[in-house]
Coordinates of C-alpha atoms in Angstrom, one line a residue:
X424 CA 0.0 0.0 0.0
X425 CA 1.0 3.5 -0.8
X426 CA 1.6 6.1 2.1
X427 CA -1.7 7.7 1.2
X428 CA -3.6 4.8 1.2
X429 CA -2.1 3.8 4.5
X430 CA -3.2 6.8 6.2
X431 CA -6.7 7.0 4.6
X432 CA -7.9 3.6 4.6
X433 CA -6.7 2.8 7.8
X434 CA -6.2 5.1 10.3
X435 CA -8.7 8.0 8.9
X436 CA -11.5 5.1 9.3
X437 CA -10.3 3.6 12.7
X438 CA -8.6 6.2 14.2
X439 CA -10.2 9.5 13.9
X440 CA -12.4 10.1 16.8
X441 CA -15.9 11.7 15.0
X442 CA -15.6 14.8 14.1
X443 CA -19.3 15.5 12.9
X444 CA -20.1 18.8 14.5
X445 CA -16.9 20.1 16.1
X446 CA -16.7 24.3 15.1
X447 CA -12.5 23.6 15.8
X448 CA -11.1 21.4 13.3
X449 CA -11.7 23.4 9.9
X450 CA -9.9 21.3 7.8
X451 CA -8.1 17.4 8.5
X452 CA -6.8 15.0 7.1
X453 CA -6.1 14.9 3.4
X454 CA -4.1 18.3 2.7
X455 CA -0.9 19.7 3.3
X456 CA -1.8 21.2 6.9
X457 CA -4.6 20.8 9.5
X458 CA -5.9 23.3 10.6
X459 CA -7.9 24.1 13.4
X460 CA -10.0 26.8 15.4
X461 CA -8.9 27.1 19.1
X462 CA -12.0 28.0 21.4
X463 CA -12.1 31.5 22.6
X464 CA -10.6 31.7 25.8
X465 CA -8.5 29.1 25.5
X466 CA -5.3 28.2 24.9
X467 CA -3.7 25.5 22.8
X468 CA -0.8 23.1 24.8
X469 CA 0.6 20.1 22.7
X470 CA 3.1 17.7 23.5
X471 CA 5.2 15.1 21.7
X472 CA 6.2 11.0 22.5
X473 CA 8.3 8.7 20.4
X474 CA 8.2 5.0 20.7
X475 CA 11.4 3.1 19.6
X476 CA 10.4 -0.8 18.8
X477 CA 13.2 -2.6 21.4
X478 CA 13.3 0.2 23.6
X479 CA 10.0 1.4 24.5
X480 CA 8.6 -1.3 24.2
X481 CA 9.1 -5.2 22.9
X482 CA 10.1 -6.8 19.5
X483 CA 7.2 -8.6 18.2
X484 CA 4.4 -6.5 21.0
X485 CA 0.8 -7.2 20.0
X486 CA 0.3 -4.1 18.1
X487 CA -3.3 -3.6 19.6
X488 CA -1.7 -3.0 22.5
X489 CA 1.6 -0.6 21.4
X490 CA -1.5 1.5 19.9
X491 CA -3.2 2.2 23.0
X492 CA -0.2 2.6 24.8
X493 CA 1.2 5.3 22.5
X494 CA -1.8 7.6 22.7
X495 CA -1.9 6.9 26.7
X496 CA 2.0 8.0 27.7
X497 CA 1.5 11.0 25.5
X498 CA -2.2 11.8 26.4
X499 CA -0.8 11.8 30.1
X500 CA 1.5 14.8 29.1
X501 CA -2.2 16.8 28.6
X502 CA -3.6 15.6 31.9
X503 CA -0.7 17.1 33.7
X504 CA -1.2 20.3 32.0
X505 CA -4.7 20.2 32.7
X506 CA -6.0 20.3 29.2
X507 CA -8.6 18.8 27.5
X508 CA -7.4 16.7 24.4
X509 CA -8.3 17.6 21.7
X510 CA -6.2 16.7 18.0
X511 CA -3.1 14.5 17.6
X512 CA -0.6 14.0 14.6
X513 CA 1.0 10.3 13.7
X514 CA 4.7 9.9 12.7
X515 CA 4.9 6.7 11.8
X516 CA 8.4 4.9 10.9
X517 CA 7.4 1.4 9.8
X518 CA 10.3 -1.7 8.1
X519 CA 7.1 -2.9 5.7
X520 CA 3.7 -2.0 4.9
X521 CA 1.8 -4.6 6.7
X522 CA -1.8 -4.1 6.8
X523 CA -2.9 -6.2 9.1
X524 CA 0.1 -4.7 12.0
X525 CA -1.2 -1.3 10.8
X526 CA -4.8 -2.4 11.2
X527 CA -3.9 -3.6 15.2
X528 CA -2.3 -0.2 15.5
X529 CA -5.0 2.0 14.3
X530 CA -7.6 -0.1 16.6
X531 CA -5.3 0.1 19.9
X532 CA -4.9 4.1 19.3
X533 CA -8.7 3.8 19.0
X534 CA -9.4 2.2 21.9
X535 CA -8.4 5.6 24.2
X536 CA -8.4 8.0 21.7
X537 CA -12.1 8.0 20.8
X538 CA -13.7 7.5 24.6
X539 CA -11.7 11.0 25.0
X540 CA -12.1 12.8 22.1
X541 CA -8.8 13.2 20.8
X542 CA -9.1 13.0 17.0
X543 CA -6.3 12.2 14.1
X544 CA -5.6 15.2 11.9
X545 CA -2.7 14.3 10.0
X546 CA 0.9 13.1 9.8
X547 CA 4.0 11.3 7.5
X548 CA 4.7 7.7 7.2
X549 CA 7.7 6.4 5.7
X550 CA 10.0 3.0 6.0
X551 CA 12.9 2.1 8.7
X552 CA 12.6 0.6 12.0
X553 CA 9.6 0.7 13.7
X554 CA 9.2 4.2 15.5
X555 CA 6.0 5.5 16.2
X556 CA 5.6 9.4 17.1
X557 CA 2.5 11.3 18.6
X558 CA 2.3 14.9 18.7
X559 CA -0.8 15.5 21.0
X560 CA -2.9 18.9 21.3
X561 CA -5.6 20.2 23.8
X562 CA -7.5 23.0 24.8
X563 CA -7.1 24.7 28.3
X564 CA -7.7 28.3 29.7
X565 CA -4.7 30.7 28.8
X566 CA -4.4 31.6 33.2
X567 CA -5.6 28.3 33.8
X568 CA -2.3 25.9 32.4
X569 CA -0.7 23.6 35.7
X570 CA 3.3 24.6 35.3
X571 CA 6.5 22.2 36.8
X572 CA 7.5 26.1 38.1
X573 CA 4.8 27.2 40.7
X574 CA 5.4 24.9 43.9
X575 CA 5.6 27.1 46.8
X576 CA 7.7 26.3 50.5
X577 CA 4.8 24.7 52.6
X578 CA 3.0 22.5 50.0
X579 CA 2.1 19.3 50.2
X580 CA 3.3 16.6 47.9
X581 CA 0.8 14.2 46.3
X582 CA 0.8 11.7 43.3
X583 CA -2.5 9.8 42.3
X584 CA -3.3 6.2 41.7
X585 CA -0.4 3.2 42.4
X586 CA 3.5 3.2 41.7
X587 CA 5.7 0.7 40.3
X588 CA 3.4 -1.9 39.5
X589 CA 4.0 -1.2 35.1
X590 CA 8.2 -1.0 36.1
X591 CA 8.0 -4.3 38.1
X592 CA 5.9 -6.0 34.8
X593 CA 8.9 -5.3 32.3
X594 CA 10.2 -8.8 32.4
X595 CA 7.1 -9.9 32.4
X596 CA 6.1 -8.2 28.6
X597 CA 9.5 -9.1 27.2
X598 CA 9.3 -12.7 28.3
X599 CA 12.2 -12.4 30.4
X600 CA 10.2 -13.6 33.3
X601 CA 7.6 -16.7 33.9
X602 CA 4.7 -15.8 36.0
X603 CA 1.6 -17.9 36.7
X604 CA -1.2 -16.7 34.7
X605 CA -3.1 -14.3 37.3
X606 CA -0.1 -12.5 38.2
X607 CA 0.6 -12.4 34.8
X608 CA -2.9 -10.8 33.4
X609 CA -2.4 -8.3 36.2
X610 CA 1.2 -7.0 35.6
X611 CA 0.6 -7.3 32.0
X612 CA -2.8 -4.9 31.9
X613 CA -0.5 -2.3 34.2
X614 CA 2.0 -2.5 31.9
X615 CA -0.4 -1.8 28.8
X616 CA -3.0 -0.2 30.1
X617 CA -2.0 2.9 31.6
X618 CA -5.0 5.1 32.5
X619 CA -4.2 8.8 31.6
X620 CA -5.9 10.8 34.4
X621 CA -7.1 13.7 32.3
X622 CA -10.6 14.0 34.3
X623 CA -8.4 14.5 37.8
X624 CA -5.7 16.7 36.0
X625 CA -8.7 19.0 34.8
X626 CA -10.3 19.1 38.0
X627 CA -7.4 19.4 40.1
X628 CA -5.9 22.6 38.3
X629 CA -8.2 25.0 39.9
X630 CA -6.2 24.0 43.4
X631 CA -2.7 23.1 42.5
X632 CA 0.4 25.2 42.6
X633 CA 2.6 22.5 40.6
X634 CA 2.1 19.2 38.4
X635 CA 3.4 16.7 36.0
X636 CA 3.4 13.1 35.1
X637 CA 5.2 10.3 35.8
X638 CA 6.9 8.6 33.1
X639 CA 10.8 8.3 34.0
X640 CA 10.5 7.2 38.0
X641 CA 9.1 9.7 40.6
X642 CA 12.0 10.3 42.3
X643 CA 13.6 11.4 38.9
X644 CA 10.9 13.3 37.4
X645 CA 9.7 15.5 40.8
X646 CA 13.3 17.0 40.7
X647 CA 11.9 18.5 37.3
X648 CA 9.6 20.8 39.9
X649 CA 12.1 21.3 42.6
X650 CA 14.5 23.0 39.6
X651 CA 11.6 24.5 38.0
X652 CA 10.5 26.4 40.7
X653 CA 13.3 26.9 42.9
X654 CA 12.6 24.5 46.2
X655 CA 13.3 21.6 47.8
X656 CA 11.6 18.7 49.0
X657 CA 10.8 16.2 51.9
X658 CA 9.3 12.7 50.5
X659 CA 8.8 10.0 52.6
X660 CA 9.2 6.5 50.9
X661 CA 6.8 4.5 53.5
X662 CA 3.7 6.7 52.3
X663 CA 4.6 5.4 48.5
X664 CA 1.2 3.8 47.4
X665 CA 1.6 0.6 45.8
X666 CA -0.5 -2.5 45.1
X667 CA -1.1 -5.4 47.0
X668 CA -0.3 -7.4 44.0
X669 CA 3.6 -5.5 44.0
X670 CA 4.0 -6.0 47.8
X671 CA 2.8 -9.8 47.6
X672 CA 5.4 -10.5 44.9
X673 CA 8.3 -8.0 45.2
X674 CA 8.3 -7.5 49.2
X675 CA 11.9 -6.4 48.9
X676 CA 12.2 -4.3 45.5
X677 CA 8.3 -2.6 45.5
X678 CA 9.5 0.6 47.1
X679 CA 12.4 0.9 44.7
X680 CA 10.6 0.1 41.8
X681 CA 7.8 2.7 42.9
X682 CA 9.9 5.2 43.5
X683 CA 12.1 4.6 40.5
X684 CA 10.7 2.6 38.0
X685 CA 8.6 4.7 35.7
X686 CA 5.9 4.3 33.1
X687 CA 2.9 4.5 35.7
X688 CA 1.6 7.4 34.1
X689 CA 0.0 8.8 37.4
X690 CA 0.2 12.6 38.9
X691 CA 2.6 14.6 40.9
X692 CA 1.5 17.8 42.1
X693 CA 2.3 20.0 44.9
X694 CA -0.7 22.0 46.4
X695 CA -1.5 24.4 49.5
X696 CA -2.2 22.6 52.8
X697 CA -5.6 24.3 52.7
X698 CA -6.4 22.6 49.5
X699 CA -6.5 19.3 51.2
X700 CA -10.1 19.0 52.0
X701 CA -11.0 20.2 48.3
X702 CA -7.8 17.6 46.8
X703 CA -9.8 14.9 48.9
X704 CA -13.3 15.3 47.4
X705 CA -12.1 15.8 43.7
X706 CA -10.5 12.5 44.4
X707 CA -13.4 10.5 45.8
X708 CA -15.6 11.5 43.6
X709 CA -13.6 10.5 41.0
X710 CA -12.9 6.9 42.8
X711 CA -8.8 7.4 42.6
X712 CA -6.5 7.1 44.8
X713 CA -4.4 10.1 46.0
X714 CA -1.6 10.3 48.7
X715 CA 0.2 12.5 50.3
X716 CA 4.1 11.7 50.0
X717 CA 5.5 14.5 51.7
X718 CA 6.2 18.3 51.6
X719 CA 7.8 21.2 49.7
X720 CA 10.8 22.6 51.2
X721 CA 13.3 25.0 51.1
X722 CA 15.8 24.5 48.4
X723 CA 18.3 24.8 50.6
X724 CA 17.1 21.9 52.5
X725 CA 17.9 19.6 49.0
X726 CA 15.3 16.7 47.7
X727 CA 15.2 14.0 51.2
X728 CA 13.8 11.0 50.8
X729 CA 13.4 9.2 54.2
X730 CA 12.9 5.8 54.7
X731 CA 15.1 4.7 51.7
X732 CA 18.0 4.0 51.3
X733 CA 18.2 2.8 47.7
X734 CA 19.4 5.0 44.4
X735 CA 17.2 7.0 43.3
X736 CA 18.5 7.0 39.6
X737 CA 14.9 7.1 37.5
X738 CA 14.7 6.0 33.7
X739 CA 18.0 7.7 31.2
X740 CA 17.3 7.5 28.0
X741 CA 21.4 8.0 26.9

């Protein structure tokens, strides 16, 4: 199949989320641009993830599931921002034009992309090892956009949802590691399945000072904050919330691998102590899990971690 073909008989038809209706997108898929119509009053935030086959993820992964994961890791990036998504762009670096692998793709970016309205505008496809980019776009209020630079001495530390479980299932995916089967469906829908909390990150902006993602270890990727807005902080590992399932079967490693291990997709954010009862209803009424980890300091207090004694090295790409 030729590029165009590619892109418009398979992932314009299972891809696209509808776009019957919507006053933004003025023009998609089959020219030389997109082009698009921001809302007034709001303010356009996009992000960008690449996938390297072998590094990201496995040789020979279900591509079902690579699909969904893409738009999920870079979906996340919107959540912390608290935007709404919106539009995303495909690069797409494939060895052979496979329908049938491009098919799987298309249905796994499906999957999360149309429950949340994100919808396929465009993109370039061309041949070499399989490397799959997403550029993702959404909508939020121009005053309204969550920043890494605006924790303040005094906050509290929280992230949402439960750590290491998708770091402690990598041997797991790559077949490194036998598991029985129950241990293995759960790891493996961690791993696959991350669930991008754009509903919380939306909700939450109105009360946070700071927030981001985690996709490279929390230890690793709250530092991003501390040097962003100029503080310190005071984390306490034995607060870490993790699953039963990573206690049960990594007793010794599940605070490392929570701490450190990355891909769990979840929120960091720093807010006022006043903020707490607020932080507490979003969160119930949303059925997630949020815990408070610890507390902005001073910078020159440095990043502590108590109760661990561990590196604190997260993912490094080089």
């Amino acid at each position: 199949m030729k590029e165009f073909e590619l892109i418009q008989n398979i992932f314009q038809a299972s891809v696209m989320a509808s776009t019957q209706g919507r006053e933004d997108l003025l023009l998609g898929i089959g020219d030389d641009c997109a082009q698009v119509q921001v809302p007034q009053g709001q303010s356009l935030v996009f992000s960008m993830d690449t996938l390297v086959e072998g590094r990201h993820f496995p040789f020979d992964a279900d591509p079902v599931d690579i699909g969904y994961r893409a738009v999920a890791s870079c979906v996340s990036d919107l959540a912390a921002m608290g935007a709404k998504p919106a539009f995303f762009t495909l690069g797409l670096t494939i060895p052979q034009s496979d329908p049938q692998w491009l098919a799987g793709l298309a249905q796994g970016m499906a999957e999360l992309a149309e429950p949340i309205g994100l919808a396929l505008v465009g993109g370039d496809t061309t041949k070499g090892p399989l490397t799959i980019t997403l550029q993702v776009h959404g909508y939020v209020e121009a005053d309204m956009a969550v920043k890494r630079s605006a924790a303040k001495v005094g906050d509290d530390i929280y992230v949402t949802g439960l750590l290491g479980d998708a770091a402690a299932a990598v041997p797991i995916v790559t077949g490194e590691l036998q598991v029985s089967s129950e241990r293995f469906d759960y790891f493996y829908e961690r791993f696959w399945r991350p669930q991008p909390r754009l509903i919380a990150g939306m909700a939450l902006k109105r009360v946070v000072h700071a927030m981001m993602d985690i996709s490279d270890g929390l230890a690793q990727d709250i530092q991003h904050i501390l040097k962003a807005s100029g503080v310190g902080a005071n984390i306490d590992a034995g607060r870490l919330p993790m699953s039963a399932q990573l206690r049960q079967w990594q007793p010794d490693s599940a605070v490392a691998l929570a701490l450190t291990g990355g891909d769990d997709y979840e929120l960091c954010f720093t807010a006022p102590k006043e903020q707490a009862a607020e932080i507490a209803l979003i969160t119930q009424t949303l059925s997630l899990p949020c815990t408070k980890i610890g507390e902005i300091v001073a910078e020159a207090e440095g990043f502590v971690i108590q109760n661990y004694e561990g590196e604190i090295r997260g993912w490094q790409h080089f």
